[in-house]
mmCIF file of C-alpha atoms in Angstrom:
data_model
loop_
_atom_site.group_PDB
_atom_site.id
_atom_site.type_symbol
_atom_site.label_atom_id
_atom_site.label_comp_id
_atom_site.label_asym_id
_atom_site.label_seq_id
_atom_site.Cartn_x
_atom_site.Cartn_y
_atom_site.Cartn_z
ATOM 1 C CA MET A 16 32.312 16.632 3.392
ATOM 2 C CA SER A 17 31.710 16.468 6.970
ATOM 3 C CA GLU A 18 29.783 13.809 8.250
ATOM 4 C CA GLU A 19 29.377 16.213 11.687
ATOM 5 C CA ARG A 20 28.045 18.771 9.182
ATOM 6 C CA LEU A 21 25.896 15.952 7.815
ATOM 7 C CA ARG A 22 24.554 15.683 10.347
ATOM 8 C CA GLU A 23 24.225 19.295 11.592
ATOM 9 C CA LEU A 24 22.006 19.935 8.412
ATOM 10 C CA LEU A 25 20.046 17.259 8.356
ATOM 11 C CA ARG A 26 18.391 18.179 11.503
ATOM 12 C CA SER A 27 18.512 21.753 11.780
ATOM 13 C CA THR A 28 16.239 21.612 7.951
ATOM 14 C CA THR A 29 14.409 18.079 8.931
ATOM 15 C CA PRO A 30 10.537 20.680 10.249
ATOM 16 C CA GLU A 31 7.983 19.299 12.622
ATOM 17 C CA PRO A 32 6.104 17.289 11.816
ATOM 18 C CA PRO A 33 3.012 18.843 10.515
ATOM 19 C CA VAL A 34 1.039 15.852 10.608
ATOM 20 C CA SER A 35 0.429 12.610 13.722
ATOM 21 C CA VAL A 36 0.311 9.415 13.614
ATOM 22 C CA SER A 37 -3.884 8.702 13.227
ATOM 23 C CA LEU A 38 -4.326 4.923 15.478
ATOM 24 C CA ASP A 39 -7.647 4.451 13.593
ATOM 25 C CA ALA A 40 -5.917 5.204 10.970
ATOM 26 C CA VAL A 41 -3.140 2.221 11.662
ATOM 27 C CA ARG A 42 -5.826 -0.314 12.855
ATOM 28 C CA ALA A 43 -7.455 0.434 9.292
ATOM 29 C CA ARG A 44 -5.111 -0.552 7.269
ATOM 30 C CA VAL A 45 -4.208 -3.159 8.542
ATOM 31 C CA PRO A 46 -7.009 -5.958 7.544
ATOM 32 C CA ALA A 47 -5.593 -5.098 4.057
ATOM 33 C CA ALA A 48 -2.263 -5.954 5.518
ATOM 34 C CA LYS A 49 -3.527 -9.714 6.557
ATOM 35 C CA ALA A 50 -5.814 -9.044 3.109
ATOM 36 C CA ARG A 51 -2.775 -10.380 1.387
ATOM 37 C CA ARG A 52 -1.706 -13.128 3.005
ATOM 38 C CA ARG A 53 -6.003 -14.522 2.988
ATOM 39 C CA TRP A 54 -6.781 -14.132 -0.361
ATOM 40 C CA VAL A 55 -5.524 -15.495 -3.897
ATOM 41 C CA LEU A 56 -7.186 -15.275 -7.494
ATOM 42 C CA PRO A 57 -7.371 -19.258 -8.864
ATOM 43 C CA THR A 58 -4.489 -18.371 -11.395
ATOM 44 C CA MET A 59 -2.308 -17.748 -8.923
ATOM 45 C CA ALA A 60 -3.510 -21.252 -6.812
ATOM 46 C CA ALA A 61 -3.001 -23.248 -9.590
ATOM 47 C CA ALA A 62 0.646 -21.874 -9.429
ATOM 48 C CA ALA A 63 1.043 -22.524 -6.061
ATOM 49 C CA VAL A 64 -0.062 -26.298 -6.719
ATOM 50 C CA ALA A 65 3.121 -26.527 -9.594
ATOM 51 C CA VAL A 66 5.362 -24.565 -6.921
ATOM 52 C CA VAL A 67 4.534 -27.994 -4.356
ATOM 53 C CA ALA A 68 4.639 -30.002 -8.020
ATOM 54 C CA THR A 69 8.325 -29.220 -8.479
ATOM 55 C CA GLY A 70 9.442 -29.213 -4.741
ATOM 56 C CA VAL A 71 12.116 -31.574 -3.977
ATOM 57 C CA PHE A 72 14.516 -29.544 -2.891
ATOM 58 C CA ALA A 73 18.742 -29.903 -3.492
ATOM 59 C CA ILE A 74 21.229 -31.027 -0.832
ATOM 60 C CA ALA A 75 24.975 -31.012 -1.192
ATOM 61 C CA GLY A 76 25.794 -35.327 0.511
ATOM 62 C CA THR A 77 28.582 -34.600 2.387
ATOM 63 C CA SER A 78 30.722 -37.846 3.480
ATOM 64 C CA GLY A 79 28.155 -40.702 3.151
ATOM 65 C CA SER A 80 29.338 -42.453 6.233
ATOM 66 C CA ASP A 81 27.355 -44.601 7.448
ATOM 67 C CA SER A 82 28.986 -46.426 10.354
ATOM 68 C CA GLY A 83 26.832 -43.984 13.588
ATOM 69 C CA GLY A 84 28.450 -40.474 13.140
ATOM 70 C CA ASN A 85 26.434 -38.016 12.728
ATOM 71 C CA ASP A 86 27.170 -35.972 9.943
ATOM 72 C CA LEU A 87 24.715 -35.788 6.947
ATOM 73 C CA GLY A 88 26.214 -37.255 4.546
ATOM 74 C CA ALA A 89 24.952 -40.850 5.879
ATOM 75 C CA PRO A 90 23.271 -42.538 2.523
ATOM 76 C CA PRO A 91 19.378 -43.478 2.980
ATOM 77 C CA PRO A 92 17.980 -46.766 3.124
ATOM 78 C CA PRO A 93 17.540 -49.460 1.196
ATOM 79 C CA GLY A 94 14.093 -49.308 -0.562
ATOM 80 C CA ARG A 95 13.710 -45.335 0.148
ATOM 81 C CA THR A 96 13.385 -42.862 -2.742
ATOM 82 C CA GLY A 97 14.060 -40.264 -0.185
ATOM 83 C CA ASN A 98 15.491 -38.945 2.466
ATOM 84 C CA ALA A 99 14.037 -35.401 3.548
ATOM 85 C CA ALA A 100 10.333 -34.694 4.412
ATOM 86 C CA PRO A 101 8.556 -33.458 2.443
ATOM 87 C CA SER A 102 8.800 -29.799 1.047
ATOM 88 C CA SER A 103 5.995 -27.669 2.932
ATOM 89 C CA THR A 104 4.995 -24.753 0.703
ATOM 90 C CA SER A 105 3.135 -21.804 1.437
ATOM 91 C CA THR A 106 2.285 -18.765 -1.562
ATOM 92 C CA ARG A 107 0.400 -16.012 -0.747
ATOM 93 C CA PRO A 108 0.154 -14.219 -4.150
ATOM 94 C CA THR A 109 -1.010 -10.057 -3.781
ATOM 95 C CA PRO A 110 -4.523 -8.712 -5.240
ATOM 96 C CA SER A 111 -4.727 -6.554 -8.242
ATOM 97 C CA THR A 112 -4.380 -3.161 -7.625
ATOM 98 C CA GLY A 113 -9.160 -2.703 -8.343
ATOM 99 C CA GLN A 114 -9.466 -6.265 -9.319
ATOM 100 C CA THR A 115 -12.987 -7.602 -6.909
ATOM 101 C CA LEU A 116 -11.861 -10.189 -4.807
ATOM 102 C CA PRO A 117 -12.627 -13.384 -4.778
ATOM 103 C CA ALA A 118 -13.859 -15.353 -1.776
ATOM 104 C CA ALA A 119 -10.749 -17.065 0.345
ATOM 105 C CA ASN A 120 -9.351 -20.135 -0.988
ATOM 106 C CA PRO A 121 -9.366 -22.304 0.962
ATOM 107 C CA THR A 122 -7.294 -24.815 -0.767
ATOM 108 C CA VAL A 123 -3.973 -21.407 -0.089
ATOM 109 C CA LEU A 124 -4.870 -20.784 3.423
ATOM 110 C CA ALA A 125 -4.862 -24.675 3.958
ATOM 111 C CA ARG A 126 -0.655 -24.910 2.662
ATOM 112 C CA GLN A 127 -0.694 -21.929 4.456
ATOM 113 C CA ALA A 128 -1.588 -24.115 7.574
ATOM 114 C CA ALA A 129 0.276 -26.836 7.191
ATOM 115 C CA ALA A 130 4.082 -24.575 6.264
ATOM 116 C CA GLU A 131 3.235 -23.541 9.700
ATOM 117 C CA ARG A 132 2.413 -27.074 10.669
ATOM 118 C CA ASP A 133 5.399 -28.258 8.932
ATOM 119 C CA LEU A 134 7.439 -25.580 10.887
ATOM 120 C CA ALA A 135 6.282 -26.778 14.036
ATOM 121 C CA ALA A 136 6.520 -30.334 14.012
ATOM 122 C CA ALA A 137 9.889 -29.798 12.467
ATOM 123 C CA ARG A 138 10.983 -27.591 15.437
ATOM 124 C CA ALA A 139 9.340 -29.977 18.442
ATOM 125 C CA ARG A 140 12.080 -32.365 16.820
ATOM 126 C CA TRP A 141 14.054 -30.606 16.879
ATOM 127 C CA ALA A 142 14.125 -29.592 20.572
ATOM 128 C CA ARG A 143 12.954 -32.994 20.941
ATOM 129 C CA LEU A 144 16.542 -34.519 20.253
ATOM 130 C CA GLY A 145 18.128 -31.211 22.608
ATOM 131 C CA THR A 146 21.232 -30.788 20.209
ATOM 132 C CA THR A 147 23.066 -27.962 21.854
ATOM 133 C CA SER A 148 26.321 -28.201 20.214
ATOM 134 C CA TYR A 149 27.397 -28.826 16.634
ATOM 135 C CA THR A 150 28.671 -26.827 13.861
ATOM 136 C CA TRP A 151 26.538 -26.439 10.930
ATOM 137 C CA THR A 152 27.125 -25.096 7.551
ATOM 138 C CA TYR A 153 24.716 -23.160 5.146
ATOM 139 C CA GLU A 154 25.127 -21.491 2.389
ATOM 140 C CA GLN A 155 22.963 -18.419 1.152
ATOM 141 C CA SER A 156 21.573 -17.835 -2.286
ATOM 142 C CA CYS A 157 20.219 -14.353 -2.982
ATOM 143 C CA TYR A 158 20.540 -11.652 -5.704
ATOM 144 C CA CYS A 159 23.770 -10.850 -4.018
ATOM 145 C CA PRO A 160 27.479 -12.197 -3.886
ATOM 146 C CA PRO A 161 27.333 -15.554 -2.791
ATOM 147 C CA LEU A 162 27.697 -16.400 1.168
ATOM 148 C CA THR A 163 29.118 -20.005 2.792
ATOM 149 C CA VAL A 164 28.465 -19.821 7.275
ATOM 150 C CA HIS A 165 30.379 -22.537 9.029
ATOM 151 C CA ALA A 166 29.256 -22.087 13.043
ATOM 152 C CA VAL A 167 30.304 -23.586 15.992
ATOM 153 C CA VAL A 168 27.498 -24.076 18.434
ATOM 154 C CA GLY A 169 28.211 -25.086 22.120
ATOM 155 C CA GLY A 170 26.054 -24.018 24.855
ATOM 156 C CA HIS A 171 26.739 -19.934 25.028
ATOM 157 C CA ILE A 172 29.828 -20.419 22.637
ATOM 158 C CA THR A 173 29.026 -19.841 19.405
ATOM 159 C CA GLN A 174 32.021 -19.217 16.355
ATOM 160 C CA ILE A 175 30.897 -18.293 12.749
ATOM 161 C CA THR A 176 33.673 -18.272 10.025
ATOM 162 C CA THR A 177 31.865 -17.219 6.647
ATOM 163 C CA GLU A 178 33.416 -17.319 2.764
ATOM 164 C CA PRO A 179 34.428 -14.835 1.548
ATOM 165 C CA ALA A 180 35.833 -13.619 5.062
ATOM 166 C CA LYS A 181 34.013 -11.278 7.278
ATOM 167 C CA GLN A 182 30.531 -10.993 6.508
ATOM 168 C CA LYS A 183 27.756 -10.935 8.734
ATOM 169 C CA ALA A 184 26.355 -13.794 9.481
ATOM 170 C CA PRO A 185 22.149 -14.125 9.006
ATOM 171 C CA PHE A 186 22.180 -17.204 11.168
ATOM 172 C CA THR A 187 24.061 -18.335 14.005
ATOM 173 C CA THR A 188 21.285 -21.384 14.920
ATOM 174 C CA MET A 189 19.443 -23.468 12.973
ATOM 175 C CA ASP A 190 17.219 -21.924 15.956
ATOM 176 C CA SER A 191 17.809 -18.651 14.316
ATOM 177 C CA LEU A 192 16.882 -20.360 11.249
ATOM 178 C CA PHE A 193 13.911 -21.777 12.782
ATOM 179 C CA ASP A 194 12.924 -18.438 14.040
ATOM 180 C CA TRP A 195 13.930 -16.929 10.550
ATOM 181 C CA ILE A 196 11.818 -18.624 8.877
ATOM 182 C CA GLY A 197 8.485 -18.552 11.078
ATOM 183 C CA GLU A 198 8.301 -14.662 10.517
ATOM 184 C CA GLN A 199 8.117 -15.417 6.875
ATOM 185 C CA LEU A 200 5.679 -17.345 7.139
ATOM 186 C CA GLN A 201 4.317 -14.143 8.245
ATOM 187 C CA THR A 202 5.059 -11.917 5.955
ATOM 188 C CA ALA A 203 6.423 -13.648 2.525
ATOM 189 C CA ASP A 204 4.318 -14.097 -0.192
ATOM 190 C CA SER A 205 6.206 -17.604 -1.234
ATOM 191 C CA VAL A 206 7.965 -20.070 1.444
ATOM 192 C CA LYS A 207 9.106 -23.647 0.884
ATOM 193 C CA ALA A 208 10.956 -25.523 3.381
ATOM 194 C CA ALA A 209 11.955 -28.158 3.741
ATOM 195 C CA TYR A 210 13.152 -30.524 7.155
ATOM 196 C CA ASP A 211 15.537 -33.441 7.978
ATOM 197 C CA GLU A 212 12.875 -36.371 8.813
ATOM 198 C CA LYS A 213 14.168 -37.745 12.086
ATOM 199 C CA THR A 214 16.215 -34.779 13.674
ATOM 200 C CA GLY A 215 13.966 -31.377 11.798
ATOM 201 C CA ALA A 216 17.217 -30.294 11.496
ATOM 202 C CA VAL A 217 16.034 -27.492 8.425
ATOM 203 C CA ARG A 218 17.700 -28.872 5.326
ATOM 204 C CA SER A 219 16.447 -26.229 3.111
ATOM 205 C CA VAL A 220 14.371 -22.985 2.082
ATOM 206 C CA GLN A 221 13.833 -21.111 -0.310
ATOM 207 C CA VAL A 222 12.053 -16.954 -0.011
ATOM 208 C CA ASP A 223 10.147 -15.020 -2.125
ATOM 209 C CA LYS A 224 9.211 -11.817 0.237
ATOM 210 C CA GLN A 225 7.174 -9.803 -2.924
ATOM 211 C CA LYS A 226 5.413 -12.293 -5.483
ATOM 212 C CA ASN A 227 5.491 -9.181 -8.086
ATOM 213 C CA ALA A 228 9.352 -7.799 -7.436
ATOM 214 C CA ALA A 229 12.098 -9.433 -9.238
ATOM 215 C CA ASP A 230 15.319 -10.401 -6.964
ATOM 216 C CA ASP A 231 14.797 -10.129 -4.087
ATOM 217 C CA GLU A 232 13.537 -14.160 -3.230
ATOM 218 C CA ILE A 233 16.471 -15.492 -0.457
ATOM 219 C CA GLY A 234 17.335 -19.172 -0.038
ATOM 220 C CA TYR A 235 19.356 -21.095 2.506
ATOM 221 C CA LYS A 236 20.861 -24.809 1.556
ATOM 222 C CA VAL A 237 22.026 -26.209 4.829
ATOM 223 C CA LEU A 238 25.284 -27.930 3.162
ATOM 224 C CA ASP A 239 26.442 -29.959 6.905
ATOM 225 C CA MET A 240 25.196 -30.719 10.092
ATOM 226 C CA THR A 241 27.646 -32.138 12.334
ATOM 227 C CA ALA A 242 26.126 -32.917 16.090
ATOM 228 C CA ALA A 243 29.419 -33.038 18.635
ATOM 229 C CA ASP A 244 26.816 -34.456 21.915
ATOM 230 C CA ARG A 245 25.506 -36.828 22.944
ATOM 231 C CA SER A 246 21.879 -36.407 21.784
ATOM 232 C CA GLY A 247 21.304 -38.786 19.834
ATOM 233 C CA TYR A 248 22.113 -36.407 16.519
ATOM 234 C CA ARG A 249 21.070 -39.242 13.693
ATOM 235 C CA ASP A 250 19.755 -37.525 10.405
ATOM 236 C CA SER A 251 18.356 -38.517 7.076
ATOM 237 C CA GLY A 252 22.363 -38.928 5.399
ATOM 238 C CA PRO A 253 21.572 -37.240 1.700
ATOM 239 C CA PRO A 254 18.608 -35.796 -0.323
ATOM 240 C CA PRO A 255 18.280 -37.487 -3.873
ATOM 241 C CA PRO A 256 18.662 -35.753 -6.753
ATOM 242 C CA ALA A 257 15.799 -32.773 -7.331
ATOM 243 C CA SER A 258 13.667 -34.134 -9.166
ATOM 244 C CA ALA A 259 11.919 -32.749 -13.026
ATOM 245 C CA PRO A 260 10.054 -29.527 -12.597
ATOM 246 C CA ALA A 261 5.775 -30.859 -13.295
ATOM 247 C CA SER A 262 4.683 -30.538 -16.560
ATOM 248 C CA MET B 3 1.343 0.233 29.315
ATOM 249 C CA THR B 4 -1.763 1.099 30.546
ATOM 250 C CA ALA B 5 -5.627 -0.534 30.885
ATOM 251 C CA ASP B 6 -6.960 1.032 27.805
ATOM 252 C CA ASP B 7 -3.186 0.747 25.843
ATOM 253 C CA PRO B 8 -3.222 -3.449 26.679
ATOM 254 C CA ASP B 9 0.128 -4.150 24.313
ATOM 255 C CA GLY B 10 1.561 -0.547 24.093
ATOM 256 C CA LEU B 11 1.028 0.372 20.491
ATOM 257 C CA SER B 12 -0.494 4.184 21.631
ATOM 258 C CA GLU B 13 2.113 4.751 24.053
ATOM 259 C CA PHE B 14 4.971 3.602 21.216
ATOM 260 C CA VAL B 15 3.055 5.872 19.198
ATOM 261 C CA THR B 16 3.149 9.195 21.411
ATOM 262 C CA THR B 17 6.674 8.943 22.286
ATOM 263 C CA GLN B 18 8.050 7.617 18.477
ATOM 264 C CA GLN B 19 5.982 8.893 16.360
ATOM 265 C CA ARG B 20 7.932 12.851 15.766
ATOM 266 C CA GLY B 21 11.386 11.010 14.973
ATOM 267 C CA LEU B 22 9.790 8.559 12.605
ATOM 268 C CA LEU B 23 7.682 10.445 10.501
ATOM 269 C CA ARG B 24 10.995 13.603 10.750
ATOM 270 C CA SER B 25 13.012 9.706 9.236
ATOM 271 C CA ALA B 26 10.091 9.647 6.523
ATOM 272 C CA TRP B 27 10.023 12.610 5.271
ATOM 273 C CA LEU B 28 13.641 12.976 4.231
ATOM 274 C CA LEU B 29 13.235 9.468 2.731
ATOM 275 C CA THR B 30 10.473 10.454 0.752
ATOM 276 C CA GLY B 31 9.880 14.485 0.359
ATOM 277 C CA ASN B 32 7.128 15.228 1.131
ATOM 278 C CA TRP B 33 3.913 14.792 4.195
ATOM 279 C CA ALA B 34 2.067 13.100 2.950
ATOM 280 C CA SER B 35 3.687 9.994 1.922
ATOM 281 C CA ALA B 36 5.683 10.681 4.756
ATOM 282 C CA GLU B 37 2.858 10.478 7.390
ATOM 283 C CA ASP B 38 1.326 7.037 4.903
ATOM 284 C CA LEU B 39 4.735 5.329 5.715
ATOM 285 C CA VAL B 40 5.269 5.466 8.689
ATOM 286 C CA GLN B 41 1.042 3.792 9.419
ATOM 287 C CA ASN B 42 1.889 1.337 6.914
ATOM 288 C CA ALA B 43 4.483 -0.027 8.832
ATOM 289 C CA LEU B 44 2.773 -0.212 11.650
ATOM 290 C CA ALA B 45 -0.471 -1.119 10.699
ATOM 291 C CA ARG B 46 1.990 -4.432 9.302
ATOM 292 C CA VAL B 47 3.771 -4.355 12.859
ATOM 293 C CA TRP B 48 0.158 -4.348 14.473
ATOM 294 C CA PRO B 49 -0.507 -8.012 14.004
ATOM 295 C CA ARG B 50 2.238 -9.359 15.619
ATOM 296 C CA TRP B 51 2.897 -6.727 18.161
ATOM 297 C CA SER B 52 2.281 -7.849 21.431
ATOM 298 C CA ALA B 53 5.122 -10.605 19.893
ATOM 299 C CA ILE B 54 7.762 -8.562 19.474
ATOM 300 C CA ALA B 55 9.876 -7.480 22.912
ATOM 301 C CA PRO B 56 9.397 -3.873 23.786
ATOM 302 C CA PRO B 57 13.304 -2.948 23.389
ATOM 303 C CA ALA B 58 13.243 -4.346 20.418
ATOM 304 C CA ARG B 59 9.574 -2.580 18.639
ATOM 305 C CA LEU B 60 11.287 0.476 17.989
ATOM 306 C CA SER B 61 13.843 -1.568 15.697
ATOM 307 C CA TYR B 62 11.498 -3.248 14.352
ATOM 308 C CA VAL B 63 8.888 -0.664 13.267
ATOM 309 C CA ARG B 64 11.846 1.847 11.407
ATOM 310 C CA ARG B 65 12.680 -2.029 9.458
ATOM 311 C CA THR B 66 9.380 -2.277 8.015
ATOM 312 C CA MET B 67 9.446 1.415 7.403
ATOM 313 C CA MET B 68 13.091 0.922 5.370
ATOM 314 C CA SER B 69 12.335 -1.866 4.109
ATOM 315 C CA LEU B 70 8.543 -0.616 2.626
ATOM 316 C CA PHE B 71 9.793 2.963 1.456
ATOM 317 C CA LEU B 72 13.278 0.565 -0.857
ATOM 318 C CA ASN B 73 10.344 -1.906 -2.019
ATOM 319 C CA GLU B 74 7.804 1.132 -3.364
ATOM 320 C CA LYS B 75 10.794 2.942 -4.896
ATOM 321 C CA ARG B 76 11.682 -0.974 -6.763
ATOM 322 C CA ARG B 77 8.114 -1.945 -7.808
ATOM 323 C CA ARG B 78 7.642 2.340 -9.617
ATOM 324 C CA TRP B 79 8.257 5.107 -10.562
ATOM 325 C CA SER B 80 5.830 7.207 -8.921
ATOM 326 C CA GLY B 81 5.398 10.014 -11.754
ATOM 327 C CA GLU B 82 3.962 12.207 -8.463
ATOM 328 C CA VAL B 83 6.861 15.087 -7.444
ATOM 329 C CA PRO B 84 4.815 17.626 -4.616
ATOM 330 C CA PHE B 85 6.625 20.403 -3.426
ATOM 331 C CA GLU B 86 5.846 22.338 -0.889
ATOM 332 C CA VAL B 87 8.325 25.207 -2.010
ATOM 333 C CA VAL B 88 9.463 24.756 -5.526
ATOM 334 C CA PRO B 89 13.945 23.740 -4.585
ATOM 335 C CA ASP B 90 14.917 26.444 -7.337
ATOM 336 C CA SER B 91 17.380 28.226 -5.131
ATOM 337 C CA ALA B 92 20.867 28.907 -6.342
ATOM 338 C CA VAL B 93 21.811 30.953 -3.348
ATOM 339 C CA VAL B 94 21.196 29.750 0.257
ATOM 340 C CA ALA B 95 20.489 32.005 1.826
ATOM 341 C CA ASP B 96 17.406 31.464 4.704
ATOM 342 C CA PRO B 97 16.455 27.878 6.168
ATOM 343 C CA ALA B 98 13.710 27.334 4.258
ATOM 344 C CA ASP B 99 16.019 27.582 1.272
ATOM 345 C CA LEU B 100 18.906 25.548 3.264
ATOM 346 C CA ARG B 101 15.612 22.514 3.599
ATOM 347 C CA ALA B 102 14.757 22.914 0.225
ATOM 348 C CA SER B 103 18.545 22.145 -1.184
ATOM 349 C CA VAL B 104 18.639 19.188 1.090
ATOM 350 C CA ARG B 105 15.709 17.902 0.404
ATOM 351 C CA SER B 106 16.283 17.957 -3.429
ATOM 352 C CA ALA B 107 19.615 17.035 -2.234
ATOM 353 C CA LEU B 108 18.396 13.800 -1.080
ATOM 354 C CA ASP B 109 16.321 13.048 -3.801
ATOM 355 C CA ALA B 110 18.223 12.948 -6.307
ATOM 356 C CA LEU B 111 19.852 10.276 -4.452
ATOM 357 C CA PRO B 112 18.822 6.675 -5.058
ATOM 358 C CA PRO B 113 16.775 5.503 -3.436
ATOM 359 C CA ARG B 114 18.753 2.558 -0.980
ATOM 360 C CA GLN B 115 22.052 5.883 -0.256
ATOM 361 C CA ARG B 116 19.109 7.878 0.903
ATOM 362 C CA ALA B 117 18.039 5.731 3.719
ATOM 363 C CA VAL B 118 21.438 5.307 4.131
ATOM 364 C CA VAL B 119 22.339 8.707 5.086
ATOM 365 C CA VAL B 120 18.886 8.677 6.993
ATOM 366 C CA LEU B 121 19.785 5.890 8.947
ATOM 367 C CA ARG B 122 23.634 6.994 9.937
ATOM 368 C CA TYR B 123 23.522 10.623 10.077
ATOM 369 C CA PHE B 124 20.094 11.704 11.115
ATOM 370 C CA VAL B 125 19.217 8.750 12.802
ATOM 371 C CA ASP B 126 22.279 8.692 14.298
ATOM 372 C CA LEU B 127 22.885 4.833 14.281
ATOM 373 C CA THR B 128 25.295 3.046 14.089
ATOM 374 C CA GLU B 129 27.032 1.741 10.999
ATOM 375 C CA ALA B 130 25.621 -1.635 12.407
ATOM 376 C CA ASP B 131 22.301 -0.945 13.924
ATOM 377 C CA THR B 132 22.015 0.547 10.278
ATOM 378 C CA ALA B 133 23.144 -3.029 8.303
ATOM 379 C CA ALA B 134 20.477 -4.673 10.051
ATOM 380 C CA ALA B 135 17.879 -2.182 9.526
ATOM 381 C CA LEU B 136 18.264 -2.382 6.083
ATOM 382 C CA ASP B 137 18.432 -6.475 6.087
ATOM 383 C CA CYS B 138 22.774 -5.968 4.718
ATOM 384 C CA SER B 139 25.948 -5.980 5.680
ATOM 385 C CA VAL B 140 27.316 -3.610 7.224
ATOM 386 C CA GLY B 141 31.065 -3.497 4.766
ATOM 387 C CA THR B 142 27.443 -2.452 2.364
ATOM 388 C CA VAL B 143 25.954 0.307 4.753
ATOM 389 C CA LYS B 144 30.229 1.787 4.535
ATOM 390 C CA SER B 145 30.861 1.743 0.264
ATOM 391 C CA THR B 146 27.037 2.725 0.103
ATOM 392 C CA ALA B 147 26.946 5.603 2.842
ATOM 393 C CA SER B 148 31.307 6.571 1.497
ATOM 394 C CA ALA B 149 29.235 6.331 -2.270
ATOM 395 C CA ALA B 150 26.260 8.756 -0.728
ATOM 396 C CA LEU B 151 28.907 11.642 0.723
ATOM 397 C CA ALA B 152 30.893 11.971 -2.768
ATOM 398 C CA ARG B 153 27.777 12.593 -4.528
ATOM 399 C CA LEU B 154 26.294 14.963 -2.155
ATOM 400 C CA ARG B 155 29.515 16.986 -2.472
ATOM 401 C CA THR B 156 29.231 17.662 -5.743
ATOM 402 C CA MET B 157 25.677 18.382 -5.602
ATOM 403 C CA PRO B 158 25.646 22.755 -6.526
ATOM 404 C CA GLY B 159 23.913 24.310 -3.366
ATOM 405 C CA LEU B 160 24.808 21.455 -1.152
ATOM 406 C CA ALA B 161 28.678 21.120 -1.374
ATOM 407 C CA GLU B 162 29.517 24.479 -0.183
ATOM 408 C CA LEU B 163 27.410 23.867 2.616
ATOM 409 C CA LEU B 164 29.093 20.239 3.523
ATOM 410 C CA VAL B 165 32.724 22.062 3.596
ATOM 411 C CA GLU B 166 34.034 22.315 7.330
ATOM 412 C CA GLY B 167 33.751 25.699 8.857
ATOM 413 C CA ALA B 168 30.526 26.488 6.496
ATOM 414 C CA ALA B 169 27.962 28.858 8.009
#
């Protein structure tokens, strides 16, 4: 079968639309779409609180050097129990069909606002540091083959290596990962992100795009981050082991 | 963009709705669902419309549309299958029959294969753009397109039409 023949066939047999898009109809659907972020059932709010309670991310430790290098592997200072900023979670459950929606839950709205504030603060810390040349490695976890991306960022030059080879890298720079998290906070049902408390760099993020859909969860975990410039990048060292889920 | 349409949405809808609706029709198989799909996609992107760079708007809407289509297909089986023309013709003779054959062939494809066929062979996107629209790798697009073509080749009433030189 010729692909060109299929193109011709699709074009010649697809009819002209007898309908048109009504902007009024689109406008009428916007509040419904937004409502997914604004409304919550009480039980779902409780579930969201449980997610927050479990929320320490895990990150693979690396070299363990504390001699002034820029690696993520530096051990935490004495007395510290955690080196990453508290993870922020935004959860927005979907209302059930035909169910009368309760009033907007202030807890969830506050949590969402907090997640957006955490992102903005982390981004500001990252921008303040001015790290433009760095090497970072992250892994993707989802219902898909495992993927690890190693990116060398230096001004405009970016070198990407993936494992397995020749895969599309979801992100090349830390800024593009920040952008993605920002988008997910607007659209996904649940976003759990953790940032380095000193540098603002993303440590890990877990996203559940649709609460009721299976296998659509996706996560990224930064395994290594090394600055190659004189920006003074020095993060908080490896995180503690993931805590046991709260009962 | 005009004073009446400061964010350019109205102009976008006017210029792009034909292509979006026809793509949606190929995905859903009927105009009511196609109209719903396009309008829902626009409703999703509307709150962020002004933040999307104008050159990226079409691909953004298309990507949203594909995401909605695939999510909907994954979430529930739609038991209602509206037929404008009953696709029972064994011999393809006129455009209406041809259309029914193509549509029933597309109906038989899994949603992701159907989406790849529409994007690659109707919208005429590159493999990379198709991958971006479906949030998957180029390799996945290639293998999915290959599987879809292989499946279409086996479909009675369509296989002979897709042979080179067929009328």
